[in-house]
């Protein structure tokens, strides 16, 4: 959507703040022995307690065989995105886990993800997390009114290259606001000055998804979870922003 009024902007800020606080609380619960189902239950509970609605639960994009069955997408190690929470999926020390969550509040959708270690991580994994986080801040810095979609992708790809990480090219960011996924798609690679123009008020979810290995992915048998083909680990950071003349405003503040 294009946020046009002060009401739009105020509601997006509220929506994003609620979401970001929930993700922060989930991240604080991540520990060895915790099941991914428990984190999902908590996510839904916190969202509803805030008067918001989970955006992913029962979401069915065209092409999906069945609706997404949970509030939270939780992807562990070689799982890239859209991992489904499960009672039998128990987090263990050293795992890399992404917590990807969306909600709507007063009809305004925001989308947010962070990736954390379970307990203590390894040096290579730390590089994956640092590089992906830095790619997100580069993406946000590149999202300026009057710029182009390709500026964002180019910024992500440059950081990935510097860290020796690869971009998962099939996945990327998107506009949102009145629904969870709106056009345009924001690839995590591209050329500066190319692609659609970025206009004032545009609401975007920017989300670099990077892998330690080659970045090729397969869809698992559950038809939701994407897994790296070489089983290398992946990371994902995502924030919702509003493009303003003064620069990008981040509405999901707690990364
Ligand atoms: N967070 C994902 C994204 O950024 C959306 C997950 S949608 C669901 O695009 F289908 F998995 F629910
Ligand atoms: Co998103």
CSV table of C-alpha atoms and ligand atoms in Angstrom, one decimal:
chain,number,residue,atom,x,y,z
A,1,UNK,CA,0.0,0.0,0.0
A,2,UNK,CA,0.9,3.6,-0.2
A,3,UNK,CA,0.5,5.2,3.3
A,4,UNK,CA,-1.1,8.5,2.5
A,5,UNK,CA,-2.5,9.8,5.7
A,6,UNK,CA,-1.3,10.4,9.3
A,7,UNK,CA,-3.9,7.7,10.3
A,8,UNK,CA,-2.3,5.2,8.0
A,9,UNK,CA,1.2,5.9,9.4
A,10,UNK,CA,0.0,5.9,13.0
A,11,UNK,CA,-1.7,2.5,12.6
A,12,UNK,CA,1.3,1.0,10.8
A,13,UNK,CA,3.5,2.2,13.6
A,14,UNK,CA,1.2,0.5,16.2
A,15,UNK,CA,0.9,-2.7,14.1
A,16,UNK,CA,4.7,-2.9,13.7
A,17,UNK,CA,5.5,-2.1,17.3
A,18,UNK,CA,3.1,-4.9,18.6
A,19,UNK,CA,4.7,-7.3,16.1
A,20,UNK,CA,8.3,-6.5,16.9
A,21,UNK,CA,7.6,-6.8,20.6
A,22,UNK,CA,6.1,-10.2,20.1
A,23,UNK,CA,9.0,-11.4,18.0
A,24,UNK,CA,11.4,-10.1,20.7
A,25,UNK,CA,9.5,-12.1,23.4
A,26,UNK,CA,9.7,-15.2,21.3
A,27,UNK,CA,13.4,-14.8,20.7
A,28,UNK,CA,13.9,-14.5,24.4
A,29,UNK,CA,12.1,-17.9,24.9
A,30,UNK,CA,14.4,-19.7,22.4
A,31,UNK,CA,16.4,-22.3,24.3
A,32,UNK,CA,17.5,-25.9,24.1
A,33,UNK,CA,14.5,-28.2,24.8
A,34,UNK,CA,11.8,-25.7,23.6
A,35,UNK,CA,9.5,-27.0,20.9
A,36,UNK,CA,8.7,-25.0,17.8
A,37,UNK,CA,5.0,-25.7,18.6
A,38,UNK,CA,5.3,-23.9,21.9
A,39,UNK,CA,6.8,-20.8,20.3
A,40,UNK,CA,3.9,-20.8,17.8
A,41,UNK,CA,1.3,-21.1,20.6
A,42,UNK,CA,3.0,-18.2,22.4
A,43,UNK,CA,3.1,-16.1,19.2
A,44,UNK,CA,-0.6,-16.5,18.7
A,45,UNK,CA,-1.4,-15.8,22.3
A,46,UNK,CA,0.6,-12.6,22.4
A,47,UNK,CA,-0.8,-11.3,19.1
A,48,UNK,CA,-4.4,-11.9,20.2
A,49,UNK,CA,-3.7,-10.4,23.7
A,50,UNK,CA,-2.6,-7.2,21.9
A,51,UNK,CA,-5.9,-7.0,19.9
A,52,UNK,CA,-4.2,-8.0,16.7
A,53,UNK,CA,-4.7,-11.0,14.3
A,54,UNK,CA,-2.1,-13.5,13.1
A,55,UNK,CA,-1.5,-12.8,9.3
A,56,UNK,CA,0.0,-16.2,8.3
A,57,UNK,CA,-2.5,-18.5,10.0
A,58,UNK,CA,-4.8,-20.0,7.3
A,59,UNK,CA,-3.1,-17.8,4.6
A,60,UNK,CA,-3.4,-19.5,1.3
A,61,UNK,CA,-1.5,-17.9,-1.6
A,62,UNK,CA,-2.6,-19.0,-5.1
A,63,UNK,CA,-0.7,-22.2,-5.9
A,64,UNK,CA,-0.5,-23.4,-2.3
A,65,UNK,CA,-2.2,-26.8,-1.9
A,66,UNK,CA,-3.4,-26.0,1.7
A,67,UNK,CA,-3.5,-22.9,3.9
A,68,UNK,CA,-0.5,-22.2,6.2
A,69,UNK,CA,-1.4,-24.0,9.4
A,70,UNK,CA,0.2,-21.8,12.1
A,71,UNK,CA,0.8,-18.2,13.2
A,72,UNK,CA,4.6,-18.5,13.2
A,73,UNK,CA,7.0,-19.6,10.5
A,74,UNK,CA,10.0,-21.2,12.2
A,75,UNK,CA,12.8,-22.5,10.1
A,76,UNK,CA,15.8,-24.3,11.7
A,77,UNK,CA,19.3,-24.7,10.2
A,78,UNK,CA,18.9,-25.9,6.5
A,79,UNK,CA,15.2,-24.9,6.5
A,80,UNK,CA,15.1,-21.5,4.7
A,81,UNK,CA,11.6,-20.2,5.2
A,82,UNK,CA,8.0,-21.3,6.0
A,83,UNK,CA,9.0,-24.0,8.5
A,84,UNK,CA,5.8,-25.3,10.2
A,85,UNK,CA,5.9,-25.4,14.0
A,86,UNK,CA,5.6,-29.0,15.4
A,87,UNK,CA,5.2,-30.6,18.7
A,88,UNK,CA,8.0,-33.1,17.9
A,89,UNK,CA,10.5,-30.4,16.7
A,90,UNK,CA,12.7,-29.7,19.7
A,91,UNK,CA,15.3,-27.0,19.5
A,92,UNK,CA,18.9,-27.9,20.5
A,93,UNK,CA,22.0,-26.1,21.5
A,94,UNK,CA,23.7,-24.5,18.5
A,95,UNK,CA,20.7,-24.5,16.1
A,96,UNK,CA,20.1,-21.5,14.0
A,97,UNK,CA,16.4,-20.6,14.1
A,98,UNK,CA,14.4,-17.9,12.2
A,99,UNK,CA,11.2,-16.5,13.8
A,100,UNK,CA,9.1,-15.1,11.0
A,101,UNK,CA,5.8,-13.5,12.0
A,102,UNK,CA,3.1,-11.3,10.5
A,103,UNK,CA,0.0,-9.7,12.0
A,104,UNK,CA,-2.7,-7.2,11.2
A,105,UNK,CA,-3.9,-4.5,13.6
A,106,UNK,CA,-6.8,-2.3,12.7
A,107,UNK,CA,-6.5,-3.8,9.2
A,108,UNK,CA,-2.8,-2.8,8.8
A,109,UNK,CA,-0.4,-5.7,8.1
A,110,UNK,CA,3.2,-5.8,9.2
A,111,UNK,CA,5.9,-8.5,8.7
A,112,UNK,CA,9.0,-9.2,10.7
A,113,UNK,CA,11.7,-11.8,11.1
A,114,UNK,CA,14.9,-12.4,13.1
A,115,UNK,CA,17.3,-15.3,13.2
A,116,UNK,CA,19.0,-16.3,16.4
A,117,UNK,CA,21.2,-19.1,17.8
A,118,UNK,CA,19.8,-21.6,20.3
A,119,UNK,CA,22.2,-21.2,23.2
A,120,UNK,CA,25.8,-20.7,22.0
A,121,UNK,CA,26.6,-20.7,18.3
A,122,UNK,CA,29.7,-21.3,16.2
A,123,UNK,CA,31.9,-18.8,14.4
A,124,UNK,CA,30.7,-19.7,10.9
A,125,UNK,CA,27.1,-19.4,12.0
A,126,UNK,CA,27.8,-16.0,13.5
A,127,UNK,CA,29.1,-14.8,10.2
A,128,UNK,CA,25.8,-16.0,8.5
A,129,UNK,CA,23.8,-14.1,11.1
A,130,UNK,CA,26.0,-11.0,10.9
A,131,UNK,CA,26.0,-10.9,7.1
A,132,UNK,CA,22.2,-11.3,6.8
A,133,UNK,CA,21.5,-8.7,9.4
A,134,UNK,CA,23.9,-6.3,7.7
A,135,UNK,CA,22.3,-7.1,4.3
A,136,UNK,CA,18.9,-6.0,5.8
A,137,UNK,CA,20.3,-2.6,7.0
A,138,UNK,CA,21.9,-2.1,3.6
A,139,UNK,CA,18.6,-2.9,2.0
A,140,UNK,CA,16.8,-0.4,4.2
A,141,UNK,CA,19.4,2.3,3.5
A,142,UNK,CA,18.9,1.7,-0.2
A,143,UNK,CA,15.1,2.1,-0.1
A,144,UNK,CA,14.7,5.8,-0.9
A,145,UNK,CA,11.9,7.8,-2.5
A,146,UNK,CA,12.7,8.2,-6.2
A,147,UNK,CA,15.1,5.2,-6.2
A,148,UNK,CA,14.3,1.8,-7.8
A,149,UNK,CA,13.6,-1.7,-6.6
A,150,UNK,CA,16.9,-2.8,-8.1
A,151,UNK,CA,18.8,-0.5,-5.7
A,152,UNK,CA,17.6,-2.7,-2.8
A,153,UNK,CA,18.5,-6.0,-4.4
A,154,UNK,CA,22.0,-4.7,-5.4
A,155,UNK,CA,22.6,-3.6,-1.9
A,156,UNK,CA,21.7,-7.0,-0.4
A,157,UNK,CA,23.8,-8.9,-3.0
A,158,UNK,CA,26.9,-6.7,-2.3
A,159,UNK,CA,26.8,-7.5,1.4
A,160,UNK,CA,26.2,-11.2,0.8
A,161,UNK,CA,29.2,-11.3,-1.5
A,162,UNK,CA,31.4,-9.5,1.0
A,163,UNK,CA,30.5,-12.1,3.6
A,164,UNK,CA,30.9,-15.1,1.2
A,165,UNK,CA,27.2,-15.9,1.6
A,166,UNK,CA,24.8,-16.6,-1.2
A,167,UNK,CA,21.4,-15.1,-2.0
A,168,UNK,CA,18.4,-17.4,-2.2
A,169,UNK,CA,17.1,-15.9,-5.4
A,170,UNK,CA,13.6,-17.3,-5.4
A,171,UNK,CA,12.7,-15.5,-2.2
A,172,UNK,CA,12.5,-11.8,-1.3
A,173,UNK,CA,10.6,-8.9,0.0
A,174,UNK,CA,7.4,-7.3,-1.0
A,175,UNK,CA,5.0,-4.4,-0.5
A,176,UNK,CA,2.3,-4.9,2.1
A,177,UNK,CA,-0.1,-2.9,4.3
A,178,UNK,CA,-3.7,-3.7,3.4
A,179,UNK,CA,-2.7,-7.4,3.0
A,180,UNK,CA,0.4,-9.4,3.8
A,181,UNK,CA,1.8,-9.6,0.2
A,182,UNK,CA,1.4,-6.8,-2.3
A,183,UNK,CA,3.3,-5.9,-5.5
A,184,UNK,CA,6.1,-5.3,-6.2
A,185,UNK,CA,8.3,-8.3,-5.3
A,186,UNK,CA,11.7,-7.1,-4.0
A,187,UNK,CA,14.4,-9.4,-5.2
A,188,UNK,CA,17.6,-9.7,-3.1
A,189,UNK,CA,19.7,-9.2,-6.2
A,190,UNK,CA,19.5,-6.7,-9.0
A,191,UNK,CA,21.0,-3.6,-10.7
A,192,UNK,CA,20.9,-0.1,-9.3
A,193,UNK,CA,18.4,2.1,-11.2
A,194,UNK,CA,16.5,-0.9,-12.6
A,195,UNK,CA,13.0,-2.1,-11.8
A,196,UNK,CA,9.9,-0.3,-10.5
A,197,UNK,CA,10.3,3.2,-9.0
A,198,UNK,CA,10.0,3.6,-5.3
A,199,UNK,CA,7.3,6.2,-4.4
A,200,UNK,CA,6.6,8.2,-1.2
A,201,UNK,CA,4.4,6.3,1.3
A,202,UNK,CA,5.2,2.8,-0.1
A,203,UNK,CA,5.1,0.2,2.7
A,204,UNK,CA,7.7,-2.5,2.2
A,205,UNK,CA,8.8,-5.7,4.0
A,206,UNK,CA,12.5,-6.1,3.1
A,207,UNK,CA,14.0,-9.5,3.8
A,208,UNK,CA,17.4,-10.8,2.8
A,209,UNK,CA,17.4,-14.6,2.9
A,210,UNK,CA,21.0,-15.8,2.7
A,211,UNK,CA,22.7,-19.2,2.9
A,212,UNK,CA,26.2,-20.5,3.7
A,213,UNK,CA,26.2,-22.8,0.7
A,214,UNK,CA,24.9,-22.3,-2.9
A,215,UNK,CA,21.5,-20.9,-2.1
A,216,UNK,CA,19.5,-23.4,-4.2
A,217,UNK,CA,16.3,-24.5,-2.5
A,218,UNK,CA,13.8,-27.4,-2.6
A,219,UNK,CA,10.2,-27.6,-1.3
A,220,UNK,CA,9.8,-30.2,1.4
A,221,UNK,CA,7.0,-32.9,1.4
A,222,UNK,CA,4.8,-30.6,3.6
A,223,UNK,CA,4.7,-28.3,0.6
A,224,UNK,CA,5.5,-25.2,2.7
A,225,UNK,CA,9.0,-25.6,4.1
A,226,UNK,CA,11.9,-24.6,1.8
A,227,UNK,CA,15.2,-26.4,2.5
A,228,UNK,CA,18.6,-25.7,1.0
A,229,UNK,CA,19.5,-28.3,-1.6
A,230,UNK,CA,23.1,-28.6,-0.2
A,231,UNK,CA,21.7,-28.6,3.4
A,232,UNK,CA,23.8,-25.6,4.3
A,233,UNK,CA,22.3,-23.3,6.9
A,234,UNK,CA,20.2,-20.2,6.0
A,235,UNK,CA,19.3,-17.0,7.8
A,236,UNK,CA,16.5,-14.5,7.4
A,237,UNK,CA,16.0,-10.9,8.8
A,238,UNK,CA,13.0,-8.8,7.9
A,239,UNK,CA,11.6,-5.5,8.8
A,240,UNK,CA,8.6,-3.5,7.6
A,241,UNK,CA,9.4,0.1,6.6
A,242,UNK,CA,7.5,3.1,5.2
A,243,UNK,CA,9.3,5.2,2.5
A,244,UNK,CA,9.2,8.9,3.5
A,245,UNK,CA,10.8,11.9,2.0
A,246,UNK,CA,13.1,12.0,5.0
A,247,UNK,CA,14.2,8.4,4.4
A,248,UNK,CA,12.9,5.0,5.4
A,249,UNK,CA,10.9,4.7,8.7
A,250,UNK,CA,11.3,1.3,10.3
A,251,UNK,CA,8.0,0.3,12.0
A,252,UNK,CA,9.2,-3.0,13.4
A,253,UNK,CA,11.9,-1.5,15.6
A,254,UNK,CA,13.3,-4.3,17.7
A,255,UNK,CA,15.8,-6.3,15.7
B,1,LIG,N1,7.0,-14.0,6.2
B,1,LIG,C1,6.7,-14.5,4.9
B,1,LIG,C2,7.1,-13.4,4.0
B,1,LIG,O1,7.8,-12.6,4.4
B,1,LIG,C3,5.3,-14.8,4.7
B,1,LIG,C4,5.0,-16.1,5.2
B,1,LIG,S1,3.4,-16.4,4.6
B,1,LIG,C5,3.0,-17.9,5.0
B,1,LIG,O2,6.8,-13.2,2.8
B,1,LIG,F1,2.3,-18.3,4.0
B,1,LIG,F2,3.9,-18.7,5.3
B,1,LIG,F3,2.2,-17.8,6.0
B,2,LIG,CO1,7.7,-10.9,4.2
